[in-house]
PDB file of C-alpha atoms and ligand atoms in Angstrom:
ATOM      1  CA  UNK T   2      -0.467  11.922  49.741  1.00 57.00           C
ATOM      2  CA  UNK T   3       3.012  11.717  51.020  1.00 85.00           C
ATOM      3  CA  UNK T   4       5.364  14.545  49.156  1.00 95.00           C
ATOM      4  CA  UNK T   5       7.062  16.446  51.935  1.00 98.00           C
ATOM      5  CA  UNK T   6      10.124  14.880  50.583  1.00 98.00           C
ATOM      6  CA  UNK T   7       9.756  16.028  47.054  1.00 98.00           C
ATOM      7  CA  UNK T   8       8.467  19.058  48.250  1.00 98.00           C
ATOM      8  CA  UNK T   9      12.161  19.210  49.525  1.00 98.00           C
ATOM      9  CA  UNK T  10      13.909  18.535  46.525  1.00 98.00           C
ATOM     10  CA  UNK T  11      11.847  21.372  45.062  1.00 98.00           C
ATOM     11  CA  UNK T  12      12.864  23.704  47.253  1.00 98.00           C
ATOM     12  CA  UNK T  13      16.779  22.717  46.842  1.00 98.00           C
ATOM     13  CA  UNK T  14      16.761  22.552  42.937  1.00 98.00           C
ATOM     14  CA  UNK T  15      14.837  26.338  43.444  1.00 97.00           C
ATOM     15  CA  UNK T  16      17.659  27.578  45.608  1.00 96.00           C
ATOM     16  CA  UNK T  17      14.981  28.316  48.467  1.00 97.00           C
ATOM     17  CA  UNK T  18      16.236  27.675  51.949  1.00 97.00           C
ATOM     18  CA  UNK T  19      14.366  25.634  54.473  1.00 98.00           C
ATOM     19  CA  UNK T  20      14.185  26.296  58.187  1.00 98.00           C
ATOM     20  CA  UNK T  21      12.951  23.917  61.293  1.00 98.00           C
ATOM     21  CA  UNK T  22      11.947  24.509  64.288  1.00 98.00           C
ATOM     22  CA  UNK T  23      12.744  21.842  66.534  1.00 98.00           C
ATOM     23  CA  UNK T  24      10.044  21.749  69.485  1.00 97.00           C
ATOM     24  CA  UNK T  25      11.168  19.148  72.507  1.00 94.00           C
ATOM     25  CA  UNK T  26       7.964  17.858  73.877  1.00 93.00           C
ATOM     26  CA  UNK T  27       9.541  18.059  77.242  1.00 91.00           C
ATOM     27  CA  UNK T  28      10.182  21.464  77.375  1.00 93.00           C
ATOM     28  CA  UNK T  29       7.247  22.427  75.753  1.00 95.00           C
ATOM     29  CA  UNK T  30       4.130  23.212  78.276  1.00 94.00           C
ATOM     30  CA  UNK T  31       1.043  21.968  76.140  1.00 95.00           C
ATOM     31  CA  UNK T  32      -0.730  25.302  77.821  1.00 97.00           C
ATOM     32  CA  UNK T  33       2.259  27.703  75.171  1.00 97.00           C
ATOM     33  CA  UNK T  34       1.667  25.479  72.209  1.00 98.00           C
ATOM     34  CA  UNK T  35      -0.786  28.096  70.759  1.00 98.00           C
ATOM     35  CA  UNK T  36       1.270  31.264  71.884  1.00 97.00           C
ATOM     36  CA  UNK T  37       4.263  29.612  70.178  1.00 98.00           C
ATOM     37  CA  UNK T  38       2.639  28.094  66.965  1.00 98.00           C
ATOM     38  CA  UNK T  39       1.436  31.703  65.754  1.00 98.00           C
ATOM     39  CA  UNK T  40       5.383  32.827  66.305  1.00 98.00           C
ATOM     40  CA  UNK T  41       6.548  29.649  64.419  1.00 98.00           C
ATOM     41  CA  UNK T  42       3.595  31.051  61.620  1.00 98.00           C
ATOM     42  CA  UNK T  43       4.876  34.313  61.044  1.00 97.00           C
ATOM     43  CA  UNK T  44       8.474  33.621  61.269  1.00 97.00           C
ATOM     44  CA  UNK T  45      10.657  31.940  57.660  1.00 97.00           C
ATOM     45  CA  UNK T  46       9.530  28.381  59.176  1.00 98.00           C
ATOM     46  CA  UNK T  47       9.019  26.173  56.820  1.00 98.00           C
ATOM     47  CA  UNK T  48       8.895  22.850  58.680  1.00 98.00           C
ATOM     48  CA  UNK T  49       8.409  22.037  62.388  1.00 98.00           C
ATOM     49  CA  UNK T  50      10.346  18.740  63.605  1.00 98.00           C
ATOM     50  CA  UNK T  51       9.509  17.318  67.078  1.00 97.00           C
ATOM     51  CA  UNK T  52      11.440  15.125  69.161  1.00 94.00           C
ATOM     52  CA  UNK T  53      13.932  15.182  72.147  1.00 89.00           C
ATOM     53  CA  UNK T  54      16.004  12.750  73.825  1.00 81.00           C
ATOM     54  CA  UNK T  55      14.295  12.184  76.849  1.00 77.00           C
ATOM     55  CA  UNK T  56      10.551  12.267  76.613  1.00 74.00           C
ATOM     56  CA  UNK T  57       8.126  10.966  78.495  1.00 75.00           C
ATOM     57  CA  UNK T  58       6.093   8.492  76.387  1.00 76.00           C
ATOM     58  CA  UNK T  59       2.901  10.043  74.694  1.00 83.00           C
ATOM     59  CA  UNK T  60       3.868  13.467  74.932  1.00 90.00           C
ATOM     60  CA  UNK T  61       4.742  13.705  71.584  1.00 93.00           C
ATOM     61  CA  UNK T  62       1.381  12.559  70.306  1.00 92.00           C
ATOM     62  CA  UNK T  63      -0.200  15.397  72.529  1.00 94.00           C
ATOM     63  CA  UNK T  64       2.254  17.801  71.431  1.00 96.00           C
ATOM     64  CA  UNK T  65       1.609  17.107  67.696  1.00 97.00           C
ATOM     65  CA  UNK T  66      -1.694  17.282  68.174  1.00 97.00           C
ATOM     66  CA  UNK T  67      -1.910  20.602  69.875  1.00 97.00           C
ATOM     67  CA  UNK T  68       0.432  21.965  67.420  1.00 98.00           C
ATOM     68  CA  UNK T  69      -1.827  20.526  64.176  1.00 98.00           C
ATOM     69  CA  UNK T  70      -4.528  23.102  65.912  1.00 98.00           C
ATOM     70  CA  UNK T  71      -2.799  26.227  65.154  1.00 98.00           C
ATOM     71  CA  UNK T  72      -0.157  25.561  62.574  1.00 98.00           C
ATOM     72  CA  UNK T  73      -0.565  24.619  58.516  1.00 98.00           C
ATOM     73  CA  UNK T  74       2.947  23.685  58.318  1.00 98.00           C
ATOM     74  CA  UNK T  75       3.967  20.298  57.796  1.00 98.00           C
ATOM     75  CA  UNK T  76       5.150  17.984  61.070  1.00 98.00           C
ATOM     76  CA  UNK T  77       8.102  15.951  61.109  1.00 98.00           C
ATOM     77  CA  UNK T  78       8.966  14.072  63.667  1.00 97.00           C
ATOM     78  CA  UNK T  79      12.444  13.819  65.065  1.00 97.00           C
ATOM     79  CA  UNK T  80      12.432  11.010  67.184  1.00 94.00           C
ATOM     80  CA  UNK T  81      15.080  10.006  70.204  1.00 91.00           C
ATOM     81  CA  UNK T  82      13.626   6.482  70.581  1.00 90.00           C
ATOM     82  CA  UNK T  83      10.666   4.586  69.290  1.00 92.00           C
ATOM     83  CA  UNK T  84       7.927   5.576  71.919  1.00 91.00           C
ATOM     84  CA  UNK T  85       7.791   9.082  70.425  1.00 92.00           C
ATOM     85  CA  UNK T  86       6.471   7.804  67.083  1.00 94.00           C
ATOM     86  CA  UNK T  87       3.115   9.615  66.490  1.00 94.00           C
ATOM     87  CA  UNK T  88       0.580   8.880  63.982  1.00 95.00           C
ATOM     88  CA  UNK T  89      -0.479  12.845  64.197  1.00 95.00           C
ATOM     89  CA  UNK T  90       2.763  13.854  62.756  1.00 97.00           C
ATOM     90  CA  UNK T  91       3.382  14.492  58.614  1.00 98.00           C
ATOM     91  CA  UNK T  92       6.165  12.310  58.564  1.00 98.00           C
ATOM     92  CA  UNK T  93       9.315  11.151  60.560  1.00 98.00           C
ATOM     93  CA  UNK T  94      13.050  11.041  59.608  1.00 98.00           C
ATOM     94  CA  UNK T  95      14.166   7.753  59.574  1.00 98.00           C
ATOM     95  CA  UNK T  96      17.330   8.307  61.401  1.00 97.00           C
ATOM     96  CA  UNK T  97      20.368   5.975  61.363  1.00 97.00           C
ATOM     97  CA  UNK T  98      23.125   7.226  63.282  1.00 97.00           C
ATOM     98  CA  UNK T  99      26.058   6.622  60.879  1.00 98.00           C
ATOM     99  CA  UNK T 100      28.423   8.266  62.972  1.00 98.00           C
ATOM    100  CA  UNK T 101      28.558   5.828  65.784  1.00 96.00           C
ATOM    101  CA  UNK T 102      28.789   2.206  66.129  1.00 95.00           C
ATOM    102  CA  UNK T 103      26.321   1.355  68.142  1.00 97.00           C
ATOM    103  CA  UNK T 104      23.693  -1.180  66.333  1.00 97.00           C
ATOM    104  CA  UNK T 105      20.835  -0.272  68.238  1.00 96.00           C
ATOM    105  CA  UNK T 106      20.951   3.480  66.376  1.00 96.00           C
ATOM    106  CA  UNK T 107      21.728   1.975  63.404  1.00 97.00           C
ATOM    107  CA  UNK T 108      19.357  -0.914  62.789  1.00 96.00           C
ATOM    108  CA  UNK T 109      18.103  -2.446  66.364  1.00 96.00           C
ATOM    109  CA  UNK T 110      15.508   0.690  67.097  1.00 96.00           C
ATOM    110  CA  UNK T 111      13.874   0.638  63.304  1.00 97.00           C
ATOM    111  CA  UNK T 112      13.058  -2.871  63.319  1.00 97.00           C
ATOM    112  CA  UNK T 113      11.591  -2.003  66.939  1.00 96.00           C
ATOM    113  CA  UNK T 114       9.629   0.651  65.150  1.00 96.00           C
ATOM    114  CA  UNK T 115       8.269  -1.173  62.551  1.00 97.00           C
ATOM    115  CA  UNK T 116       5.202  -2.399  63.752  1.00 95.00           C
ATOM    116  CA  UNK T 117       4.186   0.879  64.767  1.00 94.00           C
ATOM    117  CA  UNK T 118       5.319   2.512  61.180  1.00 96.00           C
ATOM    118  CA  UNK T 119       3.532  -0.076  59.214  1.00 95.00           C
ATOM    119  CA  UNK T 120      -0.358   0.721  60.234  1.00 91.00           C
ATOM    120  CA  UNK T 121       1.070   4.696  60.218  1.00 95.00           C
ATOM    121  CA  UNK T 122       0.131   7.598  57.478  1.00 96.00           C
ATOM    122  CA  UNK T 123       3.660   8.652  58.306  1.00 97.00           C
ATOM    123  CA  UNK T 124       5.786   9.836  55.115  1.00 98.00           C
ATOM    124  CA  UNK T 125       8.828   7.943  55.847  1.00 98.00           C
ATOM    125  CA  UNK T 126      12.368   9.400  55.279  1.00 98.00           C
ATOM    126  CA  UNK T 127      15.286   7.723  55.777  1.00 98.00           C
ATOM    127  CA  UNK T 128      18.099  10.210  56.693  1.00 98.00           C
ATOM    128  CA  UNK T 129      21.680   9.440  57.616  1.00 98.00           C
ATOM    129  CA  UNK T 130      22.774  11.342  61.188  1.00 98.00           C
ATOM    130  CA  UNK T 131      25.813  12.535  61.742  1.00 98.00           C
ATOM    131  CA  UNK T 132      26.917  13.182  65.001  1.00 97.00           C
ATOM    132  CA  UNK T 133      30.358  16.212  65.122  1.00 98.00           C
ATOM    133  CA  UNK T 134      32.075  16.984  68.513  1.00 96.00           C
ATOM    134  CA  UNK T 135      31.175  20.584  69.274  1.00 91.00           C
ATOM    135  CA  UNK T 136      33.410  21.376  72.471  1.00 86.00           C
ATOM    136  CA  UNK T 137      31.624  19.606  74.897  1.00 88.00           C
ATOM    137  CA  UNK T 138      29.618  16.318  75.322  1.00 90.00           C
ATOM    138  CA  UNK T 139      26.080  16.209  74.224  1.00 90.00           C
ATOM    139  CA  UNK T 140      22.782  13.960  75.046  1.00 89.00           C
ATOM    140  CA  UNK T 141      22.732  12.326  71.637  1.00 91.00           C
ATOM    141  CA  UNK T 142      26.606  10.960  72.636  1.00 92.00           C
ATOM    142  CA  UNK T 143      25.126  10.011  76.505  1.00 91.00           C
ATOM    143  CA  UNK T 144      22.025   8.620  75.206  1.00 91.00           C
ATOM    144  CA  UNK T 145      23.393   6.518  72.176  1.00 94.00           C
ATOM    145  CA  UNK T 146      26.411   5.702  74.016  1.00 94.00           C
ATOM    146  CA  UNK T 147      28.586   6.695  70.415  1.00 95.00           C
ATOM    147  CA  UNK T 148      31.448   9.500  70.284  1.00 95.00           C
ATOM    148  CA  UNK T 149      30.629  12.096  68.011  1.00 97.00           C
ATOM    149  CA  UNK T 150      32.895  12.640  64.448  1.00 97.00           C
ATOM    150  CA  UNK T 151      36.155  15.198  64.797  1.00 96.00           C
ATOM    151  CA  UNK T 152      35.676  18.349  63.816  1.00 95.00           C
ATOM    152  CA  UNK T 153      38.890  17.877  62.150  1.00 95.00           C
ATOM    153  CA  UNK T 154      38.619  15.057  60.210  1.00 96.00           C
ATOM    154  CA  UNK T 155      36.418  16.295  57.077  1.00 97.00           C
ATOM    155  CA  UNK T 156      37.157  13.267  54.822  1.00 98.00           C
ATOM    156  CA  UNK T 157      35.725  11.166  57.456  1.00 98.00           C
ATOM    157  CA  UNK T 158      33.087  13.519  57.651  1.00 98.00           C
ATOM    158  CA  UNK T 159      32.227  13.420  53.653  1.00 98.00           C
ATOM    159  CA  UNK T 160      33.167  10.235  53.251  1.00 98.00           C
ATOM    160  CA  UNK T 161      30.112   9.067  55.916  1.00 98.00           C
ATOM    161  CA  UNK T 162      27.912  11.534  54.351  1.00 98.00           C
ATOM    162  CA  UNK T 163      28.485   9.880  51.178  1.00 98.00           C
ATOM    163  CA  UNK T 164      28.331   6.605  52.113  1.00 98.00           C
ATOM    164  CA  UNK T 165      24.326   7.389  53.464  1.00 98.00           C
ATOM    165  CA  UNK T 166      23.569   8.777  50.394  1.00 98.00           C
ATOM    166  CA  UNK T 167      24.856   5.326  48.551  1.00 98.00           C
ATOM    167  CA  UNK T 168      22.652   3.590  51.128  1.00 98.00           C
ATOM    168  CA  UNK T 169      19.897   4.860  49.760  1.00 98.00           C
ATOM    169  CA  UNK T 170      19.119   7.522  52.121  1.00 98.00           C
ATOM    170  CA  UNK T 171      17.256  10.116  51.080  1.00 98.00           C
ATOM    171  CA  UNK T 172      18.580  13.135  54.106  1.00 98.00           C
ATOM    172  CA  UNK T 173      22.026  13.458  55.553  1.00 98.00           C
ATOM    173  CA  UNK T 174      21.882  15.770  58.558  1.00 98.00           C
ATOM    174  CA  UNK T 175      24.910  17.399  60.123  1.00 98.00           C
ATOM    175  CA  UNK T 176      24.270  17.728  63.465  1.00 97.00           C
ATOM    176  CA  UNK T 177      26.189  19.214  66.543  1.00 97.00           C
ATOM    177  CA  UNK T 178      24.015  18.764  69.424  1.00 95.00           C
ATOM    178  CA  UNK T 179      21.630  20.315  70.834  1.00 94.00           C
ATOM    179  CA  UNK T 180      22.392  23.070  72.927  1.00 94.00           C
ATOM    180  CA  UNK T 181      26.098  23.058  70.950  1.00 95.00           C
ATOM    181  CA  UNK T 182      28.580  25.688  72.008  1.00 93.00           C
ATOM    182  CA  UNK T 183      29.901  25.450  68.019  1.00 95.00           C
ATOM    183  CA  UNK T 184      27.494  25.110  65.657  1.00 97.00           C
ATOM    184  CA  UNK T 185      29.436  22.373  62.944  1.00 98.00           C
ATOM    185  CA  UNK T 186      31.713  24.688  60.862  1.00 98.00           C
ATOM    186  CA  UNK T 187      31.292  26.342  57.686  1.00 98.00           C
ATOM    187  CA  UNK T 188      34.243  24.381  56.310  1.00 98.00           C
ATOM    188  CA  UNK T 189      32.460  21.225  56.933  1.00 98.00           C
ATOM    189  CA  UNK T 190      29.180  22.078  55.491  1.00 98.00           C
ATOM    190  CA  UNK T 191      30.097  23.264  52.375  1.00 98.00           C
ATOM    191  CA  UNK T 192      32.896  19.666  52.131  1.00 98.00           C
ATOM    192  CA  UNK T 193      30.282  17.618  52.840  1.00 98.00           C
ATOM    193  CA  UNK T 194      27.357  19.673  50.167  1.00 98.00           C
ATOM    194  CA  UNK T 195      30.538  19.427  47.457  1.00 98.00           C
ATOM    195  CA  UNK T 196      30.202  15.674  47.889  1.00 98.00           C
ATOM    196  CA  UNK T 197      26.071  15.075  47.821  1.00 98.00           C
ATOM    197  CA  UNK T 198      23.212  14.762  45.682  1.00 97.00           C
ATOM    198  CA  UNK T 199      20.809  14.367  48.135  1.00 98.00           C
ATOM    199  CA  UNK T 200      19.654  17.381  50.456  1.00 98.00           C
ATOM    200  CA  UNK T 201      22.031  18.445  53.816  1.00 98.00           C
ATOM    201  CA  UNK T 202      20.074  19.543  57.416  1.00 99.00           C
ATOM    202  CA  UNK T 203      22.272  20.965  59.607  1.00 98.00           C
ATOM    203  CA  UNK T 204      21.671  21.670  63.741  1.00 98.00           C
ATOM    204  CA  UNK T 205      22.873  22.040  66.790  1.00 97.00           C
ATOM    205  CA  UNK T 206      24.279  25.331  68.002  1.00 97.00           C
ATOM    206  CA  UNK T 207      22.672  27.784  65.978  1.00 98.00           C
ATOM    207  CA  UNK T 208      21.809  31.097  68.092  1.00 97.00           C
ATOM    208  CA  UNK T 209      22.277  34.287  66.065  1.00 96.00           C
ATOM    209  CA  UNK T 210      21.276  35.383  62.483  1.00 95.00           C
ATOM    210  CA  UNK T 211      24.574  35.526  61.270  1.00 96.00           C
ATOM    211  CA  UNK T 212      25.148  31.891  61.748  1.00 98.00           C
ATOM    212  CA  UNK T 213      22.114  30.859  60.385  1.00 98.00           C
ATOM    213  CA  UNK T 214      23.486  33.143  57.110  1.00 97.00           C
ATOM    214  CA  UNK T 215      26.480  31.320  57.043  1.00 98.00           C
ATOM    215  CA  UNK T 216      25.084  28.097  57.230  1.00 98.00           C
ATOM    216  CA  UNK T 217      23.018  28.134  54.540  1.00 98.00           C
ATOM    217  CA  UNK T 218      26.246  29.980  52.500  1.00 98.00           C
ATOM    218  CA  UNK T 219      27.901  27.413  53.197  1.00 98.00           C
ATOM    219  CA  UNK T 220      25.493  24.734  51.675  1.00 98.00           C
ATOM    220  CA  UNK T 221      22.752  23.851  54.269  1.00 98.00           C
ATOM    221  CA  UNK T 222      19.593  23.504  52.521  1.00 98.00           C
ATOM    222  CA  UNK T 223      17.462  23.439  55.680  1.00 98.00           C
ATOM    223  CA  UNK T 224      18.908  24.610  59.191  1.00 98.00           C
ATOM    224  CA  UNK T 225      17.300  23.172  62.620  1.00 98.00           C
ATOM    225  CA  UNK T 226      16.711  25.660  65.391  1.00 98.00           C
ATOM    226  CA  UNK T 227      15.447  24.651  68.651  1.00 98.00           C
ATOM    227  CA  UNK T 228      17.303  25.937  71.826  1.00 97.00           C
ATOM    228  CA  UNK T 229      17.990  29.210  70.697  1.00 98.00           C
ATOM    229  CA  UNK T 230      14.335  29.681  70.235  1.00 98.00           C
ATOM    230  CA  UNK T 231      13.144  27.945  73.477  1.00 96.00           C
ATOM    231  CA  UNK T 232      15.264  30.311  75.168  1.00 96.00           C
ATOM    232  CA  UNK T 233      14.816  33.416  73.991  1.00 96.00           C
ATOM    233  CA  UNK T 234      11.555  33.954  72.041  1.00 97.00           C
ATOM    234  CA  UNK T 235      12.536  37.389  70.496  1.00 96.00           C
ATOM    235  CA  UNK T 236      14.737  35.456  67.987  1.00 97.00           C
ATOM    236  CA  UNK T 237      11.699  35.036  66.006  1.00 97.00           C
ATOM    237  CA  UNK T 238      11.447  38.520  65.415  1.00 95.00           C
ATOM    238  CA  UNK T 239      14.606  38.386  63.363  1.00 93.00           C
ATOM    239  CA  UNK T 240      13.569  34.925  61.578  1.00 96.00           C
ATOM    240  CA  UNK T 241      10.628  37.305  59.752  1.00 93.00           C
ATOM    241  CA  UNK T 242      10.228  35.650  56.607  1.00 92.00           C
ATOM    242  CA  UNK T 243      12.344  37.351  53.295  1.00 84.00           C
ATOM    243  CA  UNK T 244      14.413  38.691  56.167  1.00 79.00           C
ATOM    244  CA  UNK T 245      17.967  37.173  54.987  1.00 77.00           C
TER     245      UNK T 245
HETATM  246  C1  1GP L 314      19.219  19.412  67.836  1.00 78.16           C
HETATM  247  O1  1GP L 314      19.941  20.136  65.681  1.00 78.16           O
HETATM  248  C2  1GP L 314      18.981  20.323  66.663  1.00 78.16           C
HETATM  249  O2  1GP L 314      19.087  18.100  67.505  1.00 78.16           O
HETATM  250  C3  1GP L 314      18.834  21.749  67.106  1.00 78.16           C
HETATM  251  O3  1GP L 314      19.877  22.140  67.966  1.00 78.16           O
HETATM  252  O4  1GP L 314      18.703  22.968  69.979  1.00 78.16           O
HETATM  253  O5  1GP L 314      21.045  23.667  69.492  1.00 78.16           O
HETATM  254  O6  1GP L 314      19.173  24.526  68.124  1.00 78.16           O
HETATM  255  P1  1GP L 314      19.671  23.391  68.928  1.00 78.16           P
END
């Protein structure tokens, strides 16, 4: 039974706030998976999304299924490009990258992915991406060959968000990059919540408690954490759950 999404919306119309870890198959050795599975357990973790830019092709499906070995929670996968679709995972956003023009993010990889969704179990979610500048250039912008939204402009901003959610997309996630030196801005968030019905991710940048407070003040409804955690393991120990 696919309901990870609804399972979403019943955690935003109940106020609760979701957090992801984001694991990168390529920095993950397959050797830590069980170490760091039982620290993803007993930390406020509600999902785990996996995916990276870069990865090799099939590490994802022997990630996913190392992970399923030691963790209950549910598996999203997060995927750069088409060859990290895995039939192990829960489900996958279906990202469009409505920030950029380039046609392969926006419609040439899905059709590419198609054949491999369609004999899948994957819970399908479409979400509109939104790429902000955070200070300095990231992979997504190298790798997707698209220039990330101002920071400035937050009618742009809302006025993309929106436009996903009149799409039909069921996600809009607010992302600054992995590995961001500014996480997107408070200011932003909470413009771009004001203007949706459907639930907001936010990423990219987020290394300390306090800005993980503020971004769910602000309006995020599920936050993304993945460097800060791959770096520095004793963050979990402040992610305990009923902690914020
Ligand atoms: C990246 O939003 C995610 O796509 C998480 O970003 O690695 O900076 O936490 P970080």
């Amino acid at each position: 039974m696919k309901h990870l999404y609804n399972n979403i919306l019943q955690n935003v119309a109940a106020g609760q706030k979701m957090l992801a870890v984001l694991i990168d198959p390529d920095k993950m050795r397959i050797e830590s998976v069980s170490s760091y599975a039982k620290k993803v357990n007993a930390s406020m973790a509600t999902h785990i999304f996996v995916g990276g830019s870069t990865v090799a092709e099939y590490l994802c499906d022997k990630l996913v299924g190392e992970l399923k070995k030691y963790t209950n929670l549910p598996i999203i996968l997060f995927p750069g490009d088409v060859t990290q679709i895995t039939n192990m995972a829960d489900a996958l956003l279906f990202l469009s990258l409505i920030s950029g023009n380039n046609p392969d993010y926006l419609i040439g990889k899905h059709v590419q992915a198609v054949s491999k969704l369609q004999n899948s179990n994957l819970e399908i979610i479409p979400t509109g991406y939104i790429l902000v500048e955070n200070g300095k250039p990231t992979m997504v912008e190298k790798v997707t060959k698209t220039k990330p939204m101002s920071r400035d402009n937050l009618q742009l901003v809302e006025d993309t968000a929106v436009a996903a959610e009149y799409l039909g997309m069921k996600l809009v996630y607010l992302e600054a990059g992995s590995g961001a030196s500014m996480p997107v801005s408070s200011e932003m968030i909470a413009a771009v919540k004001r203007r949706l019905s459907i639930p907001l991710i936010v990423g990219g940048g987020i290394r300390t408690k306090s800005q993980l407070v503020s971004a769910y003040e602000a309006g995020a409804d599920m936050v993304v954490i993945g460097t800060a955690l791959e770096q520095d393991e004793s963050f979990f120990d402040i992610l305990k759950p009923n902690t914020l």
